[in-house]
Coordinates of C-alpha atoms in Angstrom, one line a residue:
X56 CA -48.9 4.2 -32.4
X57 CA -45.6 2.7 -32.5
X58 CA -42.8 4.0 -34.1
X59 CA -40.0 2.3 -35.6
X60 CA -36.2 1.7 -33.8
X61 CA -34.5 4.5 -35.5
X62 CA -37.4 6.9 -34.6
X63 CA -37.7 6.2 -30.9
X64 CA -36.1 8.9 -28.4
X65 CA -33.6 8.3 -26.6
X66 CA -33.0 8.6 -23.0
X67 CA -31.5 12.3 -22.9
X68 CA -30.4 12.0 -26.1
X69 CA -33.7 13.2 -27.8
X70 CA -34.7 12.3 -31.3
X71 CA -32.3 10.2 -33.5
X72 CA -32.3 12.4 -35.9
X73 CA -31.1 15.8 -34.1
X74 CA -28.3 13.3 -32.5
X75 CA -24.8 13.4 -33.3
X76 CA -23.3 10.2 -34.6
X77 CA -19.8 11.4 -34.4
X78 CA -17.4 13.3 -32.2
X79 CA -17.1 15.5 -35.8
X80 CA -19.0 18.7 -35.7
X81 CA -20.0 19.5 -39.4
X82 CA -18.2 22.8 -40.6
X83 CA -18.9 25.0 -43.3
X84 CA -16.3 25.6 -46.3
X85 CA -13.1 26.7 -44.1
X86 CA -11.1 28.5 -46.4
X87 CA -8.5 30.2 -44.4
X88 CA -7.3 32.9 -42.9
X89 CA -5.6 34.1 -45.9
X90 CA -8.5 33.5 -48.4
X91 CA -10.6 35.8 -45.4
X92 CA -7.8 38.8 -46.1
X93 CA -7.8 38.9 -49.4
X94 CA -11.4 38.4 -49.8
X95 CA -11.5 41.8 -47.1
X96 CA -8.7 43.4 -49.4
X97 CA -11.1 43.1 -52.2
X98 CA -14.2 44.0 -50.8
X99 CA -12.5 47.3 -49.5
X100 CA -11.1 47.8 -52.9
X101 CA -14.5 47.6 -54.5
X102 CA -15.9 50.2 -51.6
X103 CA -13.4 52.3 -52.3
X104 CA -13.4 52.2 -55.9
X105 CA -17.7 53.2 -55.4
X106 CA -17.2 55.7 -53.4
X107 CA -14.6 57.7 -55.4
X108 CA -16.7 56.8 -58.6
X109 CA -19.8 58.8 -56.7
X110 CA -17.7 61.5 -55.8
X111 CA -15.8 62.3 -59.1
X112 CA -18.6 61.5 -60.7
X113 CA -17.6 58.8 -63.3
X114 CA -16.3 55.4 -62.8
X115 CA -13.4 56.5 -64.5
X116 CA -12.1 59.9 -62.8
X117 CA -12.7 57.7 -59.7
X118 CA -10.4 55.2 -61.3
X119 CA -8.0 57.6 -62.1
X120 CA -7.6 59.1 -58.8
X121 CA -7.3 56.0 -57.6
X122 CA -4.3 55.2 -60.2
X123 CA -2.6 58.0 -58.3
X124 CA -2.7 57.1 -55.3
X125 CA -1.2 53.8 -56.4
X126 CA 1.4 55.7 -58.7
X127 CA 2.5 57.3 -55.2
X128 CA 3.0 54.5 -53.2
X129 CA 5.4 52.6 -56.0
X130 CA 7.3 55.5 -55.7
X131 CA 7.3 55.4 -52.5
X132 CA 8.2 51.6 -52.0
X133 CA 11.0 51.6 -54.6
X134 CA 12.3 54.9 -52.9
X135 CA 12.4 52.9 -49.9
X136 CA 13.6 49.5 -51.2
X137 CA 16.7 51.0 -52.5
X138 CA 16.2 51.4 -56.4
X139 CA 17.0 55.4 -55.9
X140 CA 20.2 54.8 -55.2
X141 CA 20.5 53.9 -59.1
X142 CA 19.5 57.5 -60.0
X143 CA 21.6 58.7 -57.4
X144 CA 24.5 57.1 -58.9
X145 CA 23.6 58.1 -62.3
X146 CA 23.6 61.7 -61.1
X147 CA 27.1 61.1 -59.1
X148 CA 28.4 60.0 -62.8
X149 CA 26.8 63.1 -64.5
X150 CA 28.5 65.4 -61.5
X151 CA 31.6 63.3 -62.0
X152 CA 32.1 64.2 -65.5
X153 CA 31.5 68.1 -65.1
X154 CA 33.6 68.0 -62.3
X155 CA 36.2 66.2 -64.3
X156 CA 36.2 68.9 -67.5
X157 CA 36.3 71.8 -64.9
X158 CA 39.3 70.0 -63.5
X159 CA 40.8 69.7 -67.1
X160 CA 40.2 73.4 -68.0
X161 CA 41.8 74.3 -64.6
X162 CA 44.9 71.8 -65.1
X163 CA 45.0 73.6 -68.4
X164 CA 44.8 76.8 -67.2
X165 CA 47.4 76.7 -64.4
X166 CA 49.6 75.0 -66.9
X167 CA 49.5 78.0 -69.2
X168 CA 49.4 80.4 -66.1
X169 CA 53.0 78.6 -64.7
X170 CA 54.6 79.1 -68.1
X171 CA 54.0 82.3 -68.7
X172 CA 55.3 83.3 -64.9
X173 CA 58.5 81.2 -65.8
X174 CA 58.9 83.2 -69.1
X175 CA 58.9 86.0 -66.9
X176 CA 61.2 84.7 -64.6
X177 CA 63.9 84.0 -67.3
X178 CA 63.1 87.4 -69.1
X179 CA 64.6 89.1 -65.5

């Protein structure tokens, strides 16, 4: 039987088509390192988010507990990316103005105090 040009092996090259034509290699879909993470990220998130639905019971207690963990680390992040400090100074103004009416009733008090001990002093 004779087979046709295209068929025919090759001298260590074996059949034509099992041979590459190109210095190519053929890839699948490469989609990136960061398409990989986030696909991970997800895939975590979704094993997490069984696992604490099987242990509280309900998809959403899991959720919910879940939900606080996330309201935690905001906290966290904006304590640590400096948006306290706006509370912090909103508490310095607060002390600020208590501290300035103590100061008032003391003025007015050592006022009253220093003229009564120079009526005293003019009455001797």
């Amino acid at each position: 039987m004779r087979f046709s040009q295209p068929v025919r092996m090759a001298e260590d090259a074996g059949p034509s088509w099992a041979r590459r034509t190109s210095g190519r290699r053929k890839r699948g879909l490469n989609l990136g390192p960061l398409i990989g993470f986030i696909a991970t990220l997800l895939a975590l998130f979704g094993a997490l988010t069984a696992v604490m639905s099987i242990k509280e019971g309900s998809i959403a207690s899991g959720g919910a507990v879940i939900d606080g963990w996330i309201d935690e680390g905001i906290a966290f992040v904006r304590e640590a990316a400096g948006q306290a400090p706006a509370k912090v100074e909103e508490a310095a103004d607060v002390a600020g103005d208590k501290a300035e009416a103590v100061a008032d009733r003391t003025g007015t008090a050592l006022k009253a105090g220093a003229e009564k001990t120079a009526e005293e002093f003019r009455a001797k």
